[in-house]
Amino acid sequence: MESIRYSPCAACEVRDRAVCSVLQPRELERLNSIVTEVWLNPGQILFHQEDPADSVFNVTRGHIRLLKLLADGRRQVTGFLYPGDFLGLAYGTHYACSAEAIDKVTLCRFPRGKLEAFFEEFPQLEKRLLQIASNELVAAQDQMVLLGRKSAVEKVATFLINFSRHAERRGEGGTELHLPMTRADIGDYLGLSTETTSRTLTQLTKDGLIEIPTPPRIVLRQKDMLEEIAEGEAGP
Amino acid sequence: MESIRYSPCAACEVRDRAVCSVLQPRELERLNSIVTEVWLNPGQILFHQEDPADSVFNVTRGHIRLLKLLADGRRQVTGFLYPGDFLGLAYGTHYACSAEAIDKVTLCRFPRGKLEAFFEEFPQLEKRLLQIASNELVAAQDQMVLLGRKSAVEKVATFLINFSRHAERRGEGGTELHLPMTRADIGDYLGLSTETTSRTLTQLTKDGLIEIPTPPRIVLRQKDMLEEIAEGEAGP
DNA sequence: CGTATACTTGAATTGAGTCAATAAGTGTGG
DNA sequence: CCACACTTATTGACTCAATTCAAGTATACG
């Protein structure tokens, strides 16, 4: 994990979606002074569960997985982060989960204390964080429905649809997906085994709803059907 | 659902835990001016999923269940609220889930717009909300681990331990629990059927870890063992 | 006291997990 | 460019934890 002190904000590709979106260029310059850039290679760990939570981050490139482990090694991925996503809200003094790079990742690091000092000066920053937290809570509730009540195929369909929407929001077209994470990651995110995840994707392929030219690519053939399945509307 | 405009804050039993805890008595009086009190009978609905989210609430007495429904009626309880708990963060313009009274409930209602106007005057209120949201996000992640990766007995043990801790925090002693919610509610919260929930409680009774004198009461006999089971440390 | 609701228990079923083997990619260095 | 090692993904056969369906038993309530 390397990091430099540089002026990344000016050329930031995700500024419109990031926390910083609420700041004026001049304010952004001030924020710049406390930001460090962080690079991670695939598999590298940004922080561990239980580490002191002294920084928050914004993903600028690549993908992060958040995960929690049980004593015996069972893994739950609590979220995937995409470029623009904010990271570090869900913590008190220590991080509540680990954050690992899926592919090559770049982030902005904000020292917690310094960022909070900024709140006095730019209260809109705090408002933005509350907004982000609120969105995350809504997403968390949806994930609880998924984990608690959806079948394997409903879980996988939901995942594909959500990923597709996310890609669309980034202007990437929501039909041809490039999944950066492995089947094991997806399974641990959906509360499924790797095998069930793979089998379910195979079944969706046989049913003509998706196509897997070559993993990591997946093409959504019948998004409307997938959406129905995702919402549990496709019969029992 | 009745509601009056009265001065409830002065005699509030949960002021120390509620959003209001960050306000001075004089500030509290100002807040008082926008608060309405709401009473609910068991089973009554405070708001429905998809209703416009024009108010936020603080529970002062009784218990609320938050739930989401799938198209075919499958139910996921996304949370139980206890006296002192805040309600209404996880929403944009519309509520993301329904809120129903479990027993007799009293709440403070804050019109959203008016509360937000208060933020200018009392920025510590907004800080408090961010703190609450952060705590809820941590809890949501724990619930994902539970729903995605824990066995039935681990789920039930976790629920009992969490309920116990909550009771202790309210100064109620964490060994003799009064569960206001039904087995069906608990099951829908843990991603289990009513029957499995009941069977698992029976099994814990046979193992001597708990005692069920007469539902709704449950006595925790071996809290340390329950904690081990909850964390998945009690063998495979 | 009868009726509705909540809870428990049993028997049969099943969706997803586990274990195990194979196939398909990816990358490395000779 | 190919052979080897390594990781990721798929597929199959079997198992099992939890669900479903079906009674039956408490408990609360008007």
Short mmCIF file of C-alpha atoms (C1' of nucleotides) in Angstrom, two decimals:
data_model
loop_
_atom_site.label_atom_id
_atom_site.label_comp_id
_atom_site.label_asym_id
_atom_site.label_seq_id
_atom_site.Cartn_x
_atom_site.Cartn_y
_atom_site.Cartn_z
CA MET A 1 0.00 0.00 0.00
CA GLU A 2 1.66 3.18 -1.19
CA SER A 3 0.41 6.69 -0.80
CA ILE A 4 1.47 10.11 -1.90
CA ARG A 5 0.49 13.64 -1.15
CA TYR A 6 -0.54 15.20 -4.41
CA SER A 7 -3.31 17.25 -5.94
CA PRO A 8 -5.69 14.60 -7.21
CA CYS A 9 -9.00 16.49 -6.97
CA ALA A 10 -8.50 18.61 -10.07
CA ALA A 11 -8.44 15.61 -12.39
CA CYS A 12 -10.74 13.38 -10.32
CA GLU A 13 -12.95 11.18 -12.48
CA VAL A 14 -15.59 10.60 -9.86
CA ARG A 15 -15.92 14.05 -8.34
CA ASP A 16 -19.55 14.33 -9.40
CA ARG A 17 -20.50 11.23 -7.38
CA ALA A 18 -18.07 11.49 -4.49
CA VAL A 19 -18.49 13.21 -1.12
CA CYS A 20 -16.75 16.16 -2.65
CA SER A 21 -19.62 16.81 -5.05
CA VAL A 22 -21.08 19.34 -2.61
CA LEU A 23 -17.97 21.54 -2.60
CA GLN A 24 -17.09 24.50 -4.81
CA PRO A 25 -13.74 24.39 -6.67
CA ARG A 26 -12.25 26.80 -4.16
CA GLU A 27 -13.48 24.72 -1.23
CA LEU A 28 -12.22 21.63 -2.95
CA GLU A 29 -8.75 23.11 -2.90
CA ARG A 30 -8.94 23.37 0.88
CA LEU A 31 -10.08 19.77 1.12
CA ASN A 32 -7.22 18.82 -1.16
CA SER A 33 -4.80 19.82 1.57
CA ILE A 34 -5.83 16.94 3.82
CA VAL A 35 -6.24 14.27 1.13
CA THR A 36 -3.71 11.55 0.40
CA GLU A 37 -4.00 9.21 -2.52
CA VAL A 38 -3.78 5.46 -1.91
CA TRP A 39 -3.02 2.69 -4.39
CA LEU A 40 -3.81 -0.96 -3.84
CA ASN A 41 -3.05 -4.05 -5.88
CA PRO A 42 -5.57 -6.88 -6.25
CA GLY A 43 -6.02 -8.67 -2.94
CA GLN A 44 -4.31 -6.02 -0.87
CA ILE A 45 -5.97 -5.03 2.36
CA LEU A 46 -6.89 -1.41 3.01
CA PHE A 47 -7.79 -2.04 6.63
CA HIS A 48 -8.69 -4.92 8.91
CA GLN A 49 -11.75 -5.43 11.03
CA GLU A 50 -10.88 -4.03 14.50
CA ASP A 51 -8.14 -1.67 13.26
CA PRO A 52 -8.47 1.81 14.76
CA ALA A 53 -10.69 3.75 12.36
CA ASP A 54 -8.56 6.81 11.79
CA SER A 55 -9.36 7.42 8.13
CA VAL A 56 -12.27 7.48 5.76
CA PHE A 57 -11.96 6.99 2.03
CA ASN A 58 -13.45 7.62 -1.33
CA VAL A 59 -12.88 5.09 -4.09
CA THR A 60 -11.67 6.76 -7.27
CA ARG A 61 -10.76 3.71 -9.38
CA GLY A 62 -11.31 -0.02 -9.08
CA HIS A 63 -13.41 -2.09 -6.69
CA ILE A 64 -13.32 -2.91 -3.00
CA ARG A 65 -14.98 -5.71 -1.07
CA LEU A 66 -16.06 -5.20 2.53
CA LEU A 67 -16.21 -8.35 4.61
CA LYS A 68 -16.66 -9.76 8.05
CA LEU A 69 -15.39 -13.13 9.27
CA LEU A 70 -16.76 -15.53 11.86
CA ALA A 71 -14.44 -17.34 14.26
CA ASP A 72 -14.26 -20.46 12.08
CA GLY A 73 -13.59 -18.60 8.85
CA ARG A 74 -17.08 -18.28 7.44
CA ARG A 75 -17.09 -15.14 5.34
CA GLN A 76 -19.78 -12.55 4.72
CA VAL A 77 -19.15 -9.88 2.13
CA THR A 78 -21.16 -6.91 3.40
CA GLY A 79 -20.70 -4.81 0.31
CA PHE A 80 -18.88 -4.08 -2.92
CA LEU A 81 -17.64 -0.55 -3.54
CA TYR A 82 -17.41 1.03 -6.97
CA PRO A 83 -15.62 4.16 -8.15
CA GLY A 84 -17.17 7.15 -6.42
CA ASP A 85 -18.29 5.23 -3.34
CA PHE A 86 -17.56 6.47 0.12
CA LEU A 87 -16.08 4.21 2.74
CA GLY A 88 -15.76 4.53 6.48
CA LEU A 89 -19.12 5.71 7.74
CA ALA A 90 -20.14 2.56 9.55
CA TYR A 91 -17.55 2.79 12.27
CA GLY A 92 -16.96 4.10 15.72
CA THR A 93 -13.39 4.08 16.97
CA HIS A 94 -12.60 0.81 15.17
CA TYR A 95 -13.52 -0.52 11.74
CA ALA A 96 -16.41 -2.95 11.86
CA CYS A 97 -15.25 -4.92 8.83
CA SER A 98 -12.24 -5.42 6.58
CA ALA A 99 -11.76 -3.73 3.22
CA GLU A 100 -9.82 -5.51 0.46
CA ALA A 101 -8.99 -4.50 -3.08
CA ILE A 102 -10.60 -6.68 -5.74
CA ASP A 103 -8.66 -5.26 -8.68
CA LYS A 104 -6.27 -2.32 -8.98
CA VAL A 105 -7.71 0.36 -6.73
CA THR A 106 -7.11 4.05 -6.13
CA LEU A 107 -8.66 5.90 -3.20
CA CYS A 108 -8.62 9.27 -1.51
CA ARG A 109 -7.79 9.03 2.15
CA PHE A 110 -9.22 11.59 4.57
CA PRO A 111 -7.84 11.59 8.11
CA ARG A 112 -10.96 11.35 10.22
CA GLY A 113 -10.18 14.14 12.66
CA LYS A 114 -9.20 16.60 9.97
CA LEU A 115 -12.31 15.84 7.95
CA GLU A 116 -14.51 16.38 10.98
CA ALA A 117 -12.79 19.69 11.64
CA PHE A 118 -13.88 20.63 8.13
CA PHE A 119 -17.52 20.15 9.06
CA GLU A 120 -17.51 23.47 10.95
CA GLU A 121 -16.36 25.24 7.85
CA PHE A 122 -18.43 23.31 5.31
CA PRO A 123 -21.57 22.00 6.96
CA GLN A 124 -22.82 20.79 3.59
CA LEU A 125 -20.15 18.08 3.82
CA GLU A 126 -21.81 16.70 6.91
CA LYS A 127 -25.22 16.85 5.23
CA ARG A 128 -23.78 14.89 2.33
CA LEU A 129 -22.48 12.21 4.68
CA LEU A 130 -25.89 11.90 6.31
CA GLN A 131 -27.38 11.50 2.85
CA ILE A 132 -24.84 8.81 1.98
CA ALA A 133 -25.48 7.02 5.27
CA SER A 134 -29.20 7.14 4.63
CA ASN A 135 -28.77 5.58 1.18
CA GLU A 136 -26.57 2.88 2.61
CA LEU A 137 -29.16 2.06 5.25
CA VAL A 138 -31.82 1.62 2.57
CA ALA A 139 -29.46 -0.65 0.64
CA ALA A 140 -28.69 -2.60 3.82
CA GLN A 141 -32.38 -3.26 4.37
CA ASP A 142 -32.75 -4.54 0.83
CA GLN A 143 -29.79 -6.82 1.40
CA MET A 144 -31.46 -8.19 4.55
CA VAL A 145 -34.54 -9.11 2.52
CA LEU A 146 -32.27 -10.80 0.01
CA LEU A 147 -30.27 -12.73 2.60
CA GLY A 148 -33.23 -13.65 4.77
CA ARG A 149 -35.97 -14.45 2.31
CA LYS A 150 -34.83 -14.86 -1.28
CA SER A 151 -34.05 -18.12 -3.07
CA ALA A 152 -30.70 -18.74 -4.77
CA VAL A 153 -31.92 -17.74 -8.22
CA GLU A 154 -33.65 -14.64 -6.82
CA LYS A 155 -30.43 -13.67 -5.05
CA VAL A 156 -28.32 -14.04 -8.17
CA ALA A 157 -30.85 -12.21 -10.34
CA THR A 158 -30.97 -9.36 -7.82
CA PHE A 159 -27.20 -9.15 -7.82
CA LEU A 160 -27.02 -8.99 -11.60
CA ILE A 161 -29.73 -6.36 -11.83
CA ASN A 162 -28.15 -4.22 -9.12
CA PHE A 163 -24.75 -4.46 -10.75
CA SER A 164 -26.31 -3.51 -14.06
CA ARG A 165 -28.00 -0.44 -12.55
CA HIS A 166 -24.74 0.58 -10.95
CA ALA A 167 -22.96 0.29 -14.29
CA GLU A 168 -25.66 2.37 -15.96
CA ARG A 169 -25.33 5.07 -13.35
CA ARG A 170 -21.66 5.29 -14.28
CA GLY A 171 -22.62 5.54 -17.93
CA GLU A 172 -21.27 2.11 -18.79
CA GLY A 173 -24.33 0.46 -20.31
CA GLY A 174 -26.12 -2.07 -18.18
CA THR A 175 -26.23 -5.07 -20.51
CA GLU A 176 -22.64 -6.19 -20.90
CA LEU A 177 -21.23 -6.51 -17.40
CA HIS A 178 -17.64 -6.93 -16.37
CA LEU A 179 -17.74 -8.51 -12.93
CA PRO A 180 -14.47 -7.80 -11.16
CA MET A 181 -15.22 -10.15 -8.25
CA THR A 182 -15.00 -13.95 -8.16
CA ARG A 183 -17.87 -16.41 -7.76
CA ALA A 184 -16.69 -16.96 -4.20
CA ASP A 185 -17.04 -13.23 -3.48
CA ILE A 186 -20.49 -13.16 -5.03
CA GLY A 187 -21.51 -16.23 -3.04
CA ASP A 188 -20.26 -14.74 0.21
CA TYR A 189 -22.16 -11.56 -0.61
CA LEU A 190 -25.41 -13.42 -1.33
CA GLY A 191 -25.18 -15.98 1.45
CA LEU A 192 -24.57 -18.83 -1.03
CA SER A 193 -21.76 -21.30 -1.63
CA THR A 194 -19.46 -20.78 -4.61
CA GLU A 195 -20.93 -23.90 -6.21
CA THR A 196 -24.53 -22.78 -5.89
CA THR A 197 -23.62 -19.38 -7.31
CA SER A 198 -21.97 -21.00 -10.30
CA ARG A 199 -24.79 -23.51 -10.81
CA THR A 200 -27.39 -20.74 -10.66
CA LEU A 201 -25.53 -18.73 -13.31
CA THR A 202 -25.37 -21.85 -15.46
CA GLN A 203 -29.11 -22.37 -15.05
CA LEU A 204 -29.83 -18.74 -16.01
CA THR A 205 -27.70 -19.30 -19.10
CA LYS A 206 -29.62 -22.46 -20.04
CA ASP A 207 -32.86 -20.53 -19.59
CA GLY A 208 -31.55 -17.91 -22.00
CA LEU A 209 -31.69 -15.05 -19.51
CA ILE A 210 -27.96 -14.40 -19.51
CA GLU A 211 -24.85 -15.32 -21.46
CA ILE A 212 -21.36 -15.93 -20.12
CA PRO A 213 -19.03 -15.46 -23.09
CA THR A 214 -16.05 -15.82 -20.79
CA PRO A 215 -15.96 -14.96 -17.12
CA PRO A 216 -15.51 -12.13 -15.92
CA ARG A 217 -18.01 -11.02 -18.58
CA ILE A 218 -21.75 -11.58 -18.30
CA VAL A 219 -24.34 -10.40 -20.78
CA LEU A 220 -27.91 -9.81 -19.60
CA ARG A 221 -30.24 -11.11 -22.31
CA GLN A 222 -33.64 -10.63 -20.66
CA LYS A 223 -33.35 -7.89 -18.11
CA ASP A 224 -37.10 -7.65 -17.58
CA MET A 225 -37.33 -11.33 -16.70
CA LEU A 226 -34.34 -11.02 -14.39
CA GLU A 227 -36.02 -8.09 -12.66
CA GLU A 228 -39.18 -10.12 -12.11
CA ILE A 229 -37.21 -13.00 -10.67
CA ALA A 230 -35.24 -10.60 -8.48
CA GLU A 231 -38.43 -9.22 -6.97
CA GLY A 232 -39.87 -12.68 -6.35
CA GLU A 233 -42.64 -12.14 -8.90
CA ALA A 234 -41.78 -15.10 -11.11
CA GLY A 235 -44.00 -17.73 -9.51
CA PRO A 236 -42.97 -20.09 -6.69
CA MET B 1 -53.48 6.46 15.47
CA GLU B 2 -54.09 9.47 17.66
CA SER B 3 -51.78 12.36 18.23
CA ILE B 4 -51.78 15.49 20.36
CA ARG B 5 -49.70 18.59 20.62
CA TYR B 6 -48.43 18.74 24.14
CA SER B 7 -45.24 19.26 26.07
CA PRO B 8 -43.91 15.75 26.39
CA CYS B 9 -40.18 16.45 26.55
CA ALA B 10 -40.12 17.61 30.17
CA ALA B 11 -41.25 14.25 31.48
CA CYS B 12 -39.66 12.13 28.76
CA GLU B 13 -38.35 8.82 30.05
CA VAL B 14 -35.90 8.23 27.25
CA ARG B 15 -34.45 11.71 26.82
CA ASP B 16 -30.97 10.53 27.73
CA ARG B 17 -30.93 8.02 24.86
CA ALA B 18 -33.03 9.85 22.28
CA VAL B 19 -31.92 12.26 19.54
CA CYS B 20 -32.72 15.02 21.96
CA SER B 21 -29.91 14.02 24.31
CA VAL B 22 -27.61 16.55 22.66
CA LEU B 23 -29.89 19.50 23.43
CA GLN B 24 -29.92 21.80 26.46
CA PRO B 25 -33.24 22.22 28.36
CA ARG B 26 -33.80 25.61 26.75
CA GLU B 27 -33.11 24.20 23.27
CA LEU B 28 -35.34 21.30 24.06
CA GLU B 29 -38.18 23.74 24.58
CA ARG B 30 -37.74 25.03 21.06
CA LEU B 31 -37.74 21.48 19.72
CA ASN B 32 -40.86 20.84 21.74
CA SER B 33 -42.72 23.29 19.55
CA ILE B 34 -42.52 21.02 16.52
CA VAL B 35 -43.08 17.70 18.26
CA THR B 36 -46.35 15.82 18.27
CA GLU B 37 -46.97 12.74 20.35
CA VAL B 38 -48.32 9.62 18.67
CA TRP B 39 -50.01 6.61 20.29
CA LEU B 40 -50.36 3.24 18.63
CA ASN B 41 -52.16 0.08 19.71
CA PRO B 42 -50.66 -3.36 19.11
CA GLY B 43 -50.66 -4.17 15.42
CA GLN B 44 -51.33 -0.61 14.30
CA ILE B 45 -49.28 0.69 11.43
CA LEU B 46 -47.24 3.87 11.83
CA PHE B 47 -46.42 4.06 8.15
CA HIS B 48 -46.34 1.84 5.10
CA GLN B 49 -43.51 1.04 2.79
CA GLU B 50 -43.71 3.60 -0.08
CA ASP B 51 -45.64 6.22 1.92
CA PRO B 52 -44.16 9.70 1.50
CA ALA B 53 -41.58 10.05 4.26
CA ASP B 54 -42.69 13.33 5.78
CA SER B 55 -41.92 12.57 9.42
CA VAL B 56 -39.24 11.03 11.56
CA PHE B 57 -39.89 9.59 15.01
CA ASN B 58 -38.44 8.72 18.34
CA VAL B 59 -39.92 5.79 20.25
CA THR B 60 -40.69 6.75 23.84
CA ARG B 61 -42.61 3.67 24.99
CA GLY B 62 -43.24 0.20 23.58
CA HIS B 63 -41.77 -1.63 20.60
CA ILE B 64 -41.93 -1.25 16.84
CA ARG B 65 -41.13 -3.74 14.10
CA LEU B 66 -39.77 -2.58 10.76
CA LEU B 67 -40.50 -4.86 7.86
CA LYS B 68 -40.33 -5.28 4.14
CA LEU B 69 -42.52 -7.57 2.06
CA LEU B 70 -41.85 -9.43 -1.17
CA ALA B 71 -44.50 -9.66 -3.87
CA ASP B 72 -45.75 -13.06 -2.72
CA GLY B 73 -45.97 -12.11 0.95
CA ARG B 74 -42.61 -13.29 2.21
CA ARG B 75 -41.73 -11.07 5.14
CA GLN B 76 -38.41 -9.75 6.35
CA VAL B 77 -38.30 -7.90 9.64
CA THR B 78 -35.41 -5.46 9.20
CA GLY B 79 -35.34 -4.32 12.80
CA PHE B 80 -36.99 -4.03 16.17
CA LEU B 81 -37.12 -0.63 17.83
CA TYR B 82 -37.01 -0.12 21.59
CA PRO B 83 -37.80 2.92 23.73
CA GLY B 84 -35.30 5.64 22.89
CA ASP B 85 -34.69 4.45 19.34
CA PHE B 86 -34.83 6.81 16.42
CA LEU B 87 -36.81 6.01 13.32
CA GLY B 88 -36.81 7.48 9.88
CA LEU B 89 -33.19 7.86 8.85
CA ALA B 90 -33.12 5.24 6.18
CA TYR B 91 -35.38 7.04 3.77
CA GLY B 92 -35.36 9.42 0.89
CA THR B 93 -38.69 10.86 -0.16
CA HIS B 94 -40.54 7.62 0.62
CA TYR B 95 -40.26 5.14 3.46
CA ALA B 96 -38.27 2.08 2.50
CA CYS B 97 -40.13 -0.23 4.88
CA SER B 98 -43.26 -0.40 7.01
CA ALA B 99 -43.35 0.31 10.74
CA GLU B 100 -45.89 -1.51 12.94
CA ALA B 101 -46.54 -1.36 16.65
CA ILE B 102 -45.81 -4.61 18.46
CA ASP B 103 -47.37 -3.58 21.77
CA LYS B 104 -48.73 -0.26 23.04
CA VAL B 105 -46.40 2.36 21.60
CA THR B 106 -45.80 6.05 22.15
CA LEU B 107 -43.61 8.11 19.83
CA CYS B 108 -42.52 11.67 19.20
CA ARG B 109 -43.19 12.77 15.67
CA PHE B 110 -40.93 15.35 14.05
CA PRO B 111 -42.06 16.82 10.72
CA ARG B 112 -39.07 16.24 8.52
CA GLY B 113 -38.83 19.70 7.04
CA LYS B 114 -39.12 21.45 10.38
CA LEU B 115 -36.51 19.22 11.94
CA GLU B 116 -34.12 19.89 9.10
CA ALA B 117 -34.68 23.61 9.52
CA PHE B 118 -33.53 23.10 13.10
CA PHE B 119 -30.18 21.81 11.91
CA GLU B 120 -29.08 25.37 11.08
CA GLU B 121 -29.78 26.41 14.63
CA PHE B 122 -28.52 23.27 16.38
CA PRO B 123 -25.86 21.58 14.26
CA GLN B 124 -25.22 19.10 17.09
CA LEU B 125 -28.58 17.57 16.18
CA GLU B 126 -27.29 16.70 12.74
CA LYS B 127 -24.09 15.29 14.24
CA ARG B 128 -26.20 13.11 16.51
CA LEU B 129 -28.15 11.79 13.53
CA LEU B 130 -24.95 10.92 11.72
CA GLN B 131 -23.82 9.08 14.85
CA ILE B 132 -27.11 7.18 15.00
CA ALA B 133 -26.90 6.33 11.31
CA SER B 134 -23.35 5.08 11.76
CA ASN B 135 -24.41 2.81 14.62
CA GLU B 136 -27.28 1.47 12.56
CA LEU B 137 -24.93 0.70 9.68
CA VAL B 138 -22.69 -1.31 11.97
CA ALA B 139 -25.72 -3.20 13.28
CA ALA B 140 -26.91 -3.79 9.72
CA GLN B 141 -23.59 -5.38 8.82
CA ASP B 142 -23.79 -7.69 11.81
CA GLN B 143 -27.29 -8.66 10.74
CA MET B 144 -25.98 -9.49 7.26
CA VAL B 145 -23.44 -11.88 8.77
CA LEU B 146 -26.23 -13.44 10.78
CA LEU B 147 -28.61 -13.81 7.84
CA GLY B 148 -25.99 -14.93 5.36
CA ARG B 149 -23.74 -17.21 7.34
CA LYS B 150 -25.13 -18.28 10.71
CA SER B 151 -26.99 -21.52 11.50
CA ALA B 152 -30.43 -21.54 13.10
CA VAL B 153 -29.13 -22.01 16.64
CA GLU B 154 -26.46 -19.34 16.12
CA LYS B 155 -29.12 -16.95 14.87
CA VAL B 156 -31.41 -17.52 17.83
CA ALA B 157 -28.53 -17.29 20.34
CA THR B 158 -27.41 -14.02 18.74
CA PHE B 159 -30.93 -12.65 18.97
CA LEU B 160 -31.24 -13.54 22.65
CA ILE B 161 -27.83 -12.09 23.53
CA ASN B 162 -28.56 -8.87 21.62
CA PHE B 163 -31.94 -8.51 23.26
CA SER B 164 -30.33 -9.09 26.62
CA ARG B 165 -27.69 -6.40 26.01
CA HIS B 166 -30.38 -4.00 24.92
CA ALA B 167 -32.33 -4.67 28.12
CA GLU B 168 -29.21 -4.12 30.20
CA ARG B 169 -28.55 -0.81 28.51
CA ARG B 170 -32.00 0.25 29.62
CA GLY B 171 -31.19 -0.88 33.14
CA GLU B 172 -33.55 -3.83 33.00
CA GLY B 173 -31.26 -6.71 33.87
CA GLY B 174 -30.24 -8.93 31.01
CA THR B 175 -31.21 -12.35 32.33
CA GLU B 176 -35.00 -12.35 32.54
CA LEU B 177 -36.24 -11.19 29.17
CA HIS B 178 -39.75 -10.14 28.21
CA LEU B 179 -39.98 -10.61 24.48
CA PRO B 180 -42.75 -8.42 23.14
CA MET B 181 -42.62 -9.95 19.65
CA THR B 182 -44.02 -13.27 18.45
CA ARG B 183 -42.05 -16.28 17.23
CA ALA B 184 -43.16 -15.38 13.71
CA ASP B 185 -41.63 -11.90 14.12
CA ILE B 186 -38.40 -13.37 15.44
CA GLY B 187 -38.29 -15.88 12.61
CA ASP B 188 -38.86 -13.19 10.00
CA TYR B 189 -36.10 -11.16 11.63
CA LEU B 190 -33.64 -14.06 11.61
CA GLY B 191 -34.52 -15.50 8.22
CA LEU B 192 -36.10 -18.60 9.77
CA SER B 193 -39.56 -20.15 9.74
CA THR B 194 -41.72 -19.81 12.85
CA GLU B 195 -41.38 -23.55 13.42
CA THR B 196 -37.59 -23.58 13.27
CA THR B 197 -37.48 -20.63 15.66
CA SER B 198 -39.71 -22.45 18.13
CA ARG B 199 -37.85 -25.75 17.75
CA THR B 200 -34.50 -24.02 18.31
CA LEU B 201 -35.77 -22.39 21.50
CA THR B 202 -37.01 -25.79 22.66
CA GLN B 203 -33.61 -27.29 21.94
CA LEU B 204 -31.82 -24.53 23.87
CA THR B 205 -34.18 -25.26 26.77
CA LYS B 206 -33.40 -28.99 26.64
CA ASP B 207 -29.69 -28.13 26.63
CA GLY B 208 -30.22 -26.06 29.77
CA LEU B 209 -29.09 -22.79 28.20
CA ILE B 210 -32.41 -21.03 28.57
CA GLU B 211 -35.76 -21.46 30.30
CA ILE B 212 -39.19 -20.53 28.99
CA PRO B 213 -41.41 -20.23 32.07
CA THR B 214 -44.26 -19.00 29.92
CA PRO B 215 -43.92 -17.09 26.69
CA PRO B 216 -43.37 -14.05 26.37
CA ARG B 217 -40.78 -14.60 29.12
CA ILE B 218 -37.39 -16.19 28.51
CA VAL B 219 -34.68 -16.66 31.12
CA LEU B 220 -31.05 -16.90 30.00
CA ARG B 221 -29.36 -19.58 32.11
CA GLN B 222 -25.91 -19.73 30.51
CA LYS B 223 -25.20 -16.43 28.90
CA ASP B 224 -21.53 -17.23 28.30
CA MET B 225 -22.42 -20.38 26.36
CA LEU B 226 -25.05 -18.49 24.38
CA GLU B 227 -22.46 -15.86 23.52
CA GLU B 228 -20.07 -18.52 22.26
CA ILE B 229 -22.76 -20.07 20.13
CA ALA B 230 -23.77 -16.65 18.82
CA GLU B 231 -20.23 -15.96 17.63
CA GLY B 232 -19.91 -19.34 15.97
CA GLU B 233 -17.24 -20.48 18.41
CA ALA B 234 -19.08 -23.54 19.69
CA GLY B 235 -17.72 -26.15 17.30
CA PRO B 236 -19.22 -27.08 13.93
"C1'" DC C 1 -66.65 -20.72 27.80
"C1'" DG C 2 -65.91 -20.58 23.10
"C1'" DT C 3 -63.00 -18.71 19.69
"C1'" DA C 4 -59.04 -16.81 17.86
"C1'" DT C 5 -54.12 -16.50 18.18
"C1'" DA C 6 -49.74 -18.03 19.44
"C1'" DC C 7 -46.79 -21.76 20.23
"C1'" DT C 8 -45.03 -26.46 19.98
"C1'" DT C 9 -44.22 -30.90 17.98
"C1'" DG C 10 -43.96 -34.54 14.34
"C1'" DA C 11 -43.21 -36.45 9.70
"C1'" DA C 12 -41.98 -35.82 5.08
"C1'" DT C 13 -39.72 -32.96 1.62
"C1'" DT C 14 -36.38 -30.14 -0.51
"C1'" DG C 15 -33.12 -26.43 -1.63
"C1'" DA C 16 -28.77 -25.55 -0.95
"C1'" DG C 17 -24.39 -27.25 1.00
"C1'" DT C 18 -20.49 -30.40 1.01
"C1'" DC C 19 -17.18 -33.23 -0.98
"C1'" DA C 20 -14.82 -34.51 -5.01
"C1'" DA C 21 -13.35 -34.38 -9.60
"C1'" DT C 22 -12.75 -31.99 -13.93
"C1'" DA C 23 -12.31 -28.09 -17.01
"C1'" DA C 24 -11.13 -23.68 -18.25
"C1'" DG C 25 -8.29 -19.55 -17.78
"C1'" DT C 26 -4.08 -16.90 -16.42
"C1'" DG C 27 0.47 -16.17 -15.95
"C1'" DT C 28 5.40 -17.48 -15.77
"C1'" DG C 29 9.67 -18.66 -17.28
"C1'" DG C 30 12.33 -21.68 -20.23
"C1'" DC D 1 5.51 -20.29 -28.29
"C1'" DC D 2 4.68 -23.91 -25.31
"C1'" DA D 3 4.67 -26.51 -20.84
"C1'" DC D 4 3.77 -26.14 -16.14
"C1'" DA D 5 1.69 -24.42 -12.05
"C1'" DC D 6 -1.95 -22.01 -10.06
"C1'" DT D 7 -6.18 -20.03 -9.54
"C1'" DT D 8 -11.01 -19.79 -10.78
"C1'" DA D 9 -15.09 -21.93 -12.50
"C1'" DT D 10 -18.06 -25.75 -13.55
"C1'" DT D 11 -20.35 -30.10 -12.91
"C1'" DG D 12 -21.86 -34.36 -10.47
"C1'" DA D 13 -23.32 -37.26 -6.57
"C1'" DC D 14 -24.64 -37.34 -2.03
"C1'" DT D 15 -26.06 -35.25 2.45
"C1'" DC D 16 -28.37 -32.53 5.62
"C1'" DA D 17 -30.36 -28.41 7.84
"C1'" DA D 18 -34.24 -26.07 7.53
"C1'" DT D 19 -38.85 -25.73 5.38
"C1'" DT D 20 -43.39 -27.28 4.61
"C1'" DC D 21 -47.47 -29.43 5.78
"C1'" DA D 22 -50.24 -31.07 9.36
"C1'" DA D 23 -51.89 -31.77 13.94
"C1'" DG D 24 -52.19 -30.75 18.43
"C1'" DT D 25 -51.69 -27.77 22.75
"C1'" DA D 26 -51.51 -23.58 25.35
"C1'" DT D 27 -52.92 -18.95 26.29
"C1'" DA D 28 -55.40 -14.76 26.04
"C1'" DC D 29 -59.75 -12.46 25.41
"C1'" DG D 30 -64.45 -10.83 24.67
#
